[in-house]
Amino acid sequence: MATVKKPSKYVYSFGGGKADGNESMKNLLGGKGANLAEMAGHPKLRLPVPPGFTVTTEVCTWYYANKKAYPKVLNQQLKDAMMQMEKLMGKKFGDVKNPLLVSVRSGARSSMPGMMETVLNVGLNEETIKGIIAQSGDARFAYDAYRRLIMMYADVVMEKAGGIEPKGGKGIRKVLDEKLEKLKHKKSYQSDTDLTVDELKALVKEFKATVVKVLGKTFPEDPYEQLWGSIGAVFSSWMGKRAIEYRRIEKIPDEWGTAVNVQAMVFGNMGDDSCTGVAFTRNPGNGEDKFYGEYLVNAQGEDVVAGIRTPAPVNEYSKNAQSEHYDTLEKLMPSLYKELYGYQQKLEKHYKDMQDIEFTIEKGKLFMLQCRVGKRNGVAAVRMATEMYKAKQIDANTAILRVSPNQLVELLLPMLDPKAEITQPVIAKGLPAGPGGAKGRAVFTSEDAVAWAAKGEKVILVREETSPEDVDGMHKAQAILTTKGGMTSHAALVARGWGKCCIVGCSDIEIHVNSKMFHAKNGVVIKEGDWISLNGTKGLVYEGSLPLVDIDIEKNQSYKDLMKLVDKTKQIGVRANAETPADAAVASKFGAEGIGLFRTEHMFYGEGSEEPLFLLRKMIVSKTEKERREALNALFVYVKKDVKDTLAVMNGHPVTIRLLDPPLHEFVPHDTEKLQELSKELGIRMSVLKRRVLALHENNPMLGHRGVRLGISYPEITEMQIRAIFEATVELIRKGKKALPEIMIPVVCGKHELRHQKDIVEQVYKETCEKMKVKKIPYLYGTMIEIPRAALKANSLAMEADFFSFGTNDLTQMSFGFSRDDIGGFLPKYLDLKLLPYDPFQTIDQSGVGELIKIGVERGRVTKPNLKIGICGEHGGDPDSVVFCHKIGMNYVSCSPFRVPIARLAAAHAALEFPRK
Ligand code: PEP
Ligand code: MG
């Protein structure tokens, strides 16, 4: 027997304690439709939701696949749903005596606030208005609703969905709005509510005539024509420019489509016993478990959103400076407030998450119009997640997944007060290299930063770019702003390491170094000493001194609770990149389980570096090995102390000490004055010194005489460093402390380089054991993988290494051939044109560089199945990259101390989403 296929169900009703759909059907009904069904129909809720129906997202897809037509069965299904609604309301759509009016709203799977269209009061015409006047007893209200319908319909359905280009860029809504404003002005009225019935009646007439004149079509009187027009307009708005752009940013696929919700109108603007409001089951600003919301008496929902009138607080808790003199809903309508309070409690308990709800009170009766998971900031997210977990509302895994790693940034750094930011114009935009906020007086050289800071001034260092010579000034500055450079440029790297606010690649400003000032593109001129403020999280520059809001993480119990759960869950270690004992202490405080990268060269920059830097320079310009050894012997003391102090702070946690990496020319001065000083100090003639410095010059220093190549040219440099590491370790252990150094060789591209250096390490090991009379010194020997060839040759490298650490800064630079210091010049264009989806120096390029990393991991472990593998490039603190490292089986990630908590949380997310066996 042939089976007859049941036609698809395209319309889902809700209301009267029942619903066809439920919350789990978001893909079909959209977020709004699914939640309306849940609120109306779930046996534990059954809240007073105005009845209605949802036209599914499948219809939207069908509509676009079929030249904007509808499935045949839709008409009948819609009429049936309308009849059901009419029954529940005791009213009829289009009826003259007892008319039903409806709202038509969009609702996609995930919320796209303000991106799509809405039409209210559908069903009103010259006839039904009589019924509305009779029902409400308020002709003024009825005509006001009518003029709102004409305005919205003409704008949304007739003009936008009709594809009419507004003449001279002025849309019909604006034309009609001007008529309304002109009338109010003529009568000297303050508010729309001052208009009389007759004036509104005349306005409606004028609106209709204007619509014909401007759009060449009449406003439709037939309620069903209005309804279908509105549904079509919502579907059309899915493909509107705004909506498409929003989807691109939020990565929402076009195929999802939107649903349309048709719902009985309820009116918050039917007089002083009516109101409309928005509320949250907890405070979305700080996460406190207190009901929080605002409402407007005698108003429609759109009035709250438009911000024309200051809303009143629903309760005492919700009062703020602007609303403290208004009556609360709790005071004005106590029993209705109590009812609303009960519903919000029920909703949160049911959804097990903070809800954002919309409600309307029509003539003393409460209706629930919407609920959805509420948006929140980082501070609130952490507090809500941990408090709900403690109250056993959610489990540990849910609590962890409720906070996104990037939200943690807000907890860790001071930021510009968001309230102040809204009031200020942005004078320039750059790349957000170091998050958080800062304010200070503009200075243009590192020396000035140091000098001003010494006088107790807060400064922001503004430079075209920074170099190691600027480190002192950078350290003293509150923040750094550069016009050049990318996310891993010197300025970005250093600032992030310190948790300092920093904006790089800010080409909107032009610096005039000699006159110590800069010009912003918009004409603002900032001179030395003028205050500026930076939002490093977004890359925004402001003129003047904006207030900062500070957060002390140690005092945040919710944060501590969350991180406890995180550490129990994650399956990959998190270490920090730290160069000084102070950095190491910060890293420990943030929960680092070791140091993944200790860049030895940092002892030659900044405070206290004069003596070691002098000795290093002496070593660099030495002519003979003997001279070099003398200088190295003197330097040894400093290196040993530096290493020892850091090992001591980490007390047995591994510390990966990388041997000297930068090309030597970076350490010698190049200007004559400084060279003269050096020549005097070293007792070398100027001409000789110049020749030696010149000999260090390289055309391509990033690919030049650096990393392991230095240790091969000058084995005595490696020897001195290894000796310092071993002696420091023995001395600590003798004192009863724990120490675990991991010696790491940079810029390696083959096994023989590693073997060469290993011979030195083994020789010095033997000598140190003998000298210090010990049998064993704990250490590991390993390599960085930061050259593509090293990744490809990982199987042979693993023969000589106990561990690998991926240096993804250089690996990205050498894979793409993009200079990490200069990418800022063209990256914005690449991102604009979508030639790159994101900055590959910030997030690992998984399909390219990521392939090399995978090859490195796989091949390394073919040779040594238990090879310890980590990452120490800047990517180690990027949440997406952490997930990648977890997935490919690394043992740990290492990142700037301030990013350690972010990496820990990202690692826990990775463990929950992609659990390892
Ligand atoms: C790297 O290249 O990823 C790395 C960590 O080393 P550096 O940034 O010091 O070159
Ligand atoms: Mg490197």
PDB file of N, CA, C and O in Angstrom, residues 508-547:
ATOM      1  N   ASP A 508      47.051  55.477  12.403  1.00  0.00           N
ATOM      2  CA  ASP A 508      46.188  56.671  12.395  1.00  0.00           C
ATOM      3  C   ASP A 508      46.899  57.900  12.963  1.00  0.00           C
ATOM      4  O   ASP A 508      46.372  58.998  12.901  1.00  0.00           O
ATOM      5  N   ILE A 509      48.077  57.673  13.565  1.00  0.00           N
ATOM      6  CA  ILE A 509      48.778  58.845  14.097  1.00  0.00           C
ATOM      7  C   ILE A 509      50.146  58.978  13.446  1.00  0.00           C
ATOM      8  O   ILE A 509      50.747  58.002  13.033  1.00  0.00           O
ATOM      9  N   GLU A 510      50.576  60.246  13.365  1.00  0.00           N
ATOM     10  CA  GLU A 510      51.888  60.513  12.774  1.00  0.00           C
ATOM     11  C   GLU A 510      52.728  61.225  13.823  1.00  0.00           C
ATOM     12  O   GLU A 510      52.311  62.258  14.362  1.00  0.00           O
ATOM     13  N   ILE A 511      53.891  60.645  14.120  1.00  0.00           N
ATOM     14  CA  ILE A 511      54.730  61.220  15.178  1.00  0.00           C
ATOM     15  C   ILE A 511      55.749  62.193  14.586  1.00  0.00           C
ATOM     16  O   ILE A 511      56.364  61.905  13.561  1.00  0.00           O
ATOM     17  N   HIS A 512      55.883  63.364  15.223  1.00  0.00           N
ATOM     18  CA  HIS A 512      56.956  64.300  14.862  1.00  0.00           C
ATOM     19  C   HIS A 512      57.934  64.281  16.024  1.00  0.00           C
ATOM     20  O   HIS A 512      57.744  64.991  17.010  1.00  0.00           O
ATOM     21  N   VAL A 513      58.926  63.405  15.895  1.00  0.00           N
ATOM     22  CA  VAL A 513      59.810  63.130  17.033  1.00  0.00           C
ATOM     23  C   VAL A 513      60.511  64.397  17.500  1.00  0.00           C
ATOM     24  O   VAL A 513      60.567  64.687  18.700  1.00  0.00           O
ATOM     25  N   ASN A 514      61.007  65.207  16.529  1.00  0.00           N
ATOM     26  CA  ASN A 514      61.783  66.383  16.928  1.00  0.00           C
ATOM     27  C   ASN A 514      60.962  67.389  17.724  1.00  0.00           C
ATOM     28  O   ASN A 514      61.439  67.986  18.679  1.00  0.00           O
ATOM     29  N   SER A 515      59.722  67.588  17.299  1.00  0.00           N
ATOM     30  CA  SER A 515      58.911  68.545  18.060  1.00  0.00           C
ATOM     31  C   SER A 515      58.104  67.866  19.173  1.00  0.00           C
ATOM     32  O   SER A 515      57.248  68.488  19.795  1.00  0.00           O
ATOM     33  N   LYS A 516      58.367  66.581  19.403  1.00  0.00           N
ATOM     34  CA  LYS A 516      57.735  65.833  20.478  1.00  0.00           C
ATOM     35  C   LYS A 516      56.214  66.004  20.486  1.00  0.00           C
ATOM     36  O   LYS A 516      55.618  66.550  21.431  1.00  0.00           O
ATOM     37  N   MET A 517      55.605  65.566  19.409  1.00  0.00           N
ATOM     38  CA  MET A 517      54.145  65.631  19.316  1.00  0.00           C
ATOM     39  C   MET A 517      53.651  64.610  18.302  1.00  0.00           C
ATOM     40  O   MET A 517      54.442  64.072  17.534  1.00  0.00           O
ATOM     41  N   PHE A 518      52.364  64.327  18.351  1.00  0.00           N
ATOM     42  CA  PHE A 518      51.792  63.550  17.253  1.00  0.00           C
ATOM     43  C   PHE A 518      50.465  64.127  16.792  1.00  0.00           C
ATOM     44  O   PHE A 518      49.775  64.808  17.533  1.00  0.00           O
ATOM     45  N   HIS A 519      50.196  63.846  15.531  1.00  0.00           N
ATOM     46  CA  HIS A 519      48.968  64.270  14.878  1.00  0.00           C
ATOM     47  C   HIS A 519      48.087  63.054  14.717  1.00  0.00           C
ATOM     48  O   HIS A 519      48.529  62.054  14.163  1.00  0.00           O
ATOM     49  N   ALA A 520      46.841  63.112  15.164  1.00  0.00           N
ATOM     50  CA  ALA A 520      45.926  62.010  14.849  1.00  0.00           C
ATOM     51  C   ALA A 520      45.234  62.352  13.530  1.00  0.00           C
ATOM     52  O   ALA A 520      45.145  63.523  13.164  1.00  0.00           O
ATOM     53  N   LYS A 521      44.776  61.315  12.857  1.00  0.00           N
ATOM     54  CA  LYS A 521      44.158  61.494  11.545  1.00  0.00           C
ATOM     55  C   LYS A 521      42.988  62.486  11.601  1.00  0.00           C
ATOM     56  O   LYS A 521      42.734  63.220  10.659  1.00  0.00           O
ATOM     57  N   ASN A 522      42.271  62.467  12.745  1.00  0.00           N
ATOM     58  CA  ASN A 522      41.086  63.329  12.838  1.00  0.00           C
ATOM     59  C   ASN A 522      41.445  64.766  13.219  1.00  0.00           C
ATOM     60  O   ASN A 522      40.569  65.562  13.550  1.00  0.00           O
ATOM     61  N   GLY A 523      42.752  65.090  13.225  1.00  0.00           N
ATOM     62  CA  GLY A 523      43.149  66.478  13.451  1.00  0.00           C
ATOM     63  C   GLY A 523      43.608  66.778  14.868  1.00  0.00           C
ATOM     64  O   GLY A 523      44.222  67.823  15.105  1.00  0.00           O
ATOM     65  N   VAL A 524      43.335  65.898  15.802  1.00  0.00           N
ATOM     66  CA  VAL A 524      43.759  66.154  17.184  1.00  0.00           C
ATOM     67  C   VAL A 524      45.288  66.135  17.257  1.00  0.00           C
ATOM     68  O   VAL A 524      45.931  65.281  16.651  1.00  0.00           O
ATOM     69  N   VAL A 525      45.848  67.124  17.982  1.00  0.00           N
ATOM     70  CA  VAL A 525      47.298  67.186  18.147  1.00  0.00           C
ATOM     71  C   VAL A 525      47.627  66.915  19.616  1.00  0.00           C
ATOM     72  O   VAL A 525      47.039  67.515  20.515  1.00  0.00           O
ATOM     73  N   ILE A 526      48.529  65.976  19.853  1.00  0.00           N
ATOM     74  CA  ILE A 526      48.951  65.671  21.226  1.00  0.00           C
ATOM     75  C   ILE A 526      50.419  66.034  21.359  1.00  0.00           C
ATOM     76  O   ILE A 526      51.262  65.529  20.609  1.00  0.00           O
ATOM     77  N   LYS A 527      50.695  66.926  22.325  1.00  0.00           N
ATOM     78  CA  LYS A 527      52.089  67.345  22.548  1.00  0.00           C
ATOM     79  C   LYS A 527      52.641  66.628  23.776  1.00  0.00           C
ATOM     80  O   LYS A 527      51.879  66.077  24.567  1.00  0.00           O
ATOM     81  N   GLU A 528      53.951  66.672  23.930  1.00  0.00           N
ATOM     82  CA  GLU A 528      54.579  66.047  25.095  1.00  0.00           C
ATOM     83  C   GLU A 528      53.899  66.570  26.368  1.00  0.00           C
ATOM     84  O   GLU A 528      53.681  67.773  26.511  1.00  0.00           O
ATOM     85  N   GLY A 529      53.551  65.664  27.246  1.00  0.00           N
ATOM     86  CA  GLY A 529      52.932  66.065  28.518  1.00  0.00           C
ATOM     87  C   GLY A 529      51.406  66.066  28.482  1.00  0.00           C
ATOM     88  O   GLY A 529      50.766  66.134  29.522  1.00  0.00           O
ATOM     89  N   ASP A 530      50.817  66.009  27.289  1.00  0.00           N
ATOM     90  CA  ASP A 530      49.344  65.949  27.213  1.00  0.00           C
ATOM     91  C   ASP A 530      48.869  64.564  27.642  1.00  0.00           C
ATOM     92  O   ASP A 530      49.508  63.557  27.333  1.00  0.00           O
ATOM     93  N   TRP A 531      47.720  64.512  28.287  1.00  0.00           N
ATOM     94  CA  TRP A 531      47.177  63.228  28.726  1.00  0.00           C
ATOM     95  C   TRP A 531      46.521  62.479  27.583  1.00  0.00           C
ATOM     96  O   TRP A 531      45.806  63.072  26.769  1.00  0.00           O
ATOM     97  N   ILE A 532      46.802  61.195  27.534  1.00  0.00           N
ATOM     98  CA  ILE A 532      46.051  60.320  26.627  1.00  0.00           C
ATOM     99  C   ILE A 532      45.654  59.055  27.393  1.00  0.00           C
ATOM    100  O   ILE A 532      46.244  58.743  28.429  1.00  0.00           O
ATOM    101  N   SER A 533      44.647  58.355  26.887  1.00  0.00           N
ATOM    102  CA  SER A 533      44.184  57.118  27.526  1.00  0.00           C
ATOM    103  C   SER A 533      44.075  56.037  26.465  1.00  0.00           C
ATOM    104  O   SER A 533      43.674  56.314  25.338  1.00  0.00           O
ATOM    105  N   LEU A 534      44.469  54.818  26.833  1.00  0.00           N
ATOM    106  CA  LEU A 534      44.444  53.718  25.863  1.00  0.00           C
ATOM    107  C   LEU A 534      43.535  52.583  26.340  1.00  0.00           C
ATOM    108  O   LEU A 534      43.559  52.214  27.509  1.00  0.00           O
ATOM    109  N   ASN A 535      42.766  52.048  25.398  1.00  0.00           N
ATOM    110  CA  ASN A 535      42.054  50.793  25.635  1.00  0.00           C
ATOM    111  C   ASN A 535      42.802  49.732  24.835  1.00  0.00           C
ATOM    112  O   ASN A 535      42.612  49.587  23.629  1.00  0.00           O
ATOM    113  N   GLY A 536      43.693  49.015  25.527  1.00  0.00           N
ATOM    114  CA  GLY A 536      44.562  48.047  24.849  1.00  0.00           C
ATOM    115  C   GLY A 536      43.827  46.780  24.454  1.00  0.00           C
ATOM    116  O   GLY A 536      44.326  45.995  23.657  1.00  0.00           O
ATOM    117  N   THR A 537      42.645  46.563  25.022  1.00  0.00           N
ATOM    118  CA  THR A 537      41.866  45.379  24.665  1.00  0.00           C
ATOM    119  C   THR A 537      41.247  45.552  23.282  1.00  0.00           C
ATOM    120  O   THR A 537      41.072  44.593  22.543  1.00  0.00           O
ATOM    121  N   LYS A 538      40.920  46.808  22.964  1.00  0.00           N
ATOM    122  CA  LYS A 538      40.305  47.056  21.653  1.00  0.00           C
ATOM    123  C   LYS A 538      41.210  47.842  20.711  1.00  0.00           C
ATOM    124  O   LYS A 538      40.880  48.020  19.543  1.00  0.00           O
ATOM    125  N   GLY A 539      42.310  48.355  21.204  1.00  0.00           N
ATOM    126  CA  GLY A 539      43.213  49.137  20.347  1.00  0.00           C
ATOM    127  C   GLY A 539      42.745  50.565  20.117  1.00  0.00           C
ATOM    128  O   GLY A 539      42.969  51.131  19.055  1.00  0.00           O
ATOM    129  N   LEU A 540      42.084  51.174  21.123  1.00  0.00           N
ATOM    130  CA  LEU A 540      41.533  52.518  20.940  1.00  0.00           C
ATOM    131  C   LEU A 540      42.322  53.556  21.741  1.00  0.00           C
ATOM    132  O   LEU A 540      42.711  53.310  22.875  1.00  0.00           O
ATOM    133  N   VAL A 541      42.534  54.722  21.098  1.00  0.00           N
ATOM    134  CA  VAL A 541      43.271  55.813  21.748  1.00  0.00           C
ATOM    135  C   VAL A 541      42.313  56.979  21.994  1.00  0.00           C
ATOM    136  O   VAL A 541      41.533  57.338  21.104  1.00  0.00           O
ATOM    137  N   TYR A 542      42.352  57.546  23.188  1.00  0.00           N
ATOM    138  CA  TYR A 542      41.518  58.700  23.531  1.00  0.00           C
ATOM    139  C   TYR A 542      42.394  59.865  23.967  1.00  0.00           C
ATOM    140  O   TYR A 542      43.483  59.664  24.530  1.00  0.00           O
ATOM    141  N   GLU A 543      41.889  61.072  23.740  1.00  0.00           N
ATOM    142  CA  GLU A 543      42.549  62.261  24.263  1.00  0.00           C
ATOM    143  C   GLU A 543      42.108  62.429  25.723  1.00  0.00           C
ATOM    144  O   GLU A 543      40.959  62.132  26.045  1.00  0.00           O
ATOM    145  N   GLY A 544      43.025  62.884  26.588  1.00  0.00           N
ATOM    146  CA  GLY A 544      42.627  63.187  27.972  1.00  0.00           C
ATOM    147  C   GLY A 544      42.828  62.012  28.916  1.00  0.00           C
ATOM    148  O   GLY A 544      43.320  60.963  28.534  1.00  0.00           O
ATOM    149  N   SER A 545      42.413  62.259  30.161  1.00  0.00           N
ATOM    150  CA  SER A 545      42.625  61.264  31.221  1.00  0.00           C
ATOM    151  C   SER A 545      41.299  60.624  31.602  1.00  0.00           C
ATOM    152  O   SER A 545      40.484  61.221  32.294  1.00  0.00           O
ATOM    153  N   LEU A 546      41.095  59.411  31.155  1.00  0.00           N
ATOM    154  CA  LEU A 546      39.845  58.692  31.468  1.00  0.00           C
ATOM    155  C   LEU A 546      40.051  57.865  32.745  1.00  0.00           C
ATOM    156  O   LEU A 546      41.138  57.343  32.958  1.00  0.00           O
ATOM    157  N   PRO A 547      39.013  57.734  33.555  1.00  0.00           N
ATOM    158  CA  PRO A 547      39.193  56.961  34.791  1.00  0.00           C
ATOM    159  C   PRO A 547      39.406  55.474  34.527  1.00  0.00           C
ATOM    160  O   PRO A 547      38.902  54.926  33.551  1.00  0.00           O
TER     161      PRO A 547
END
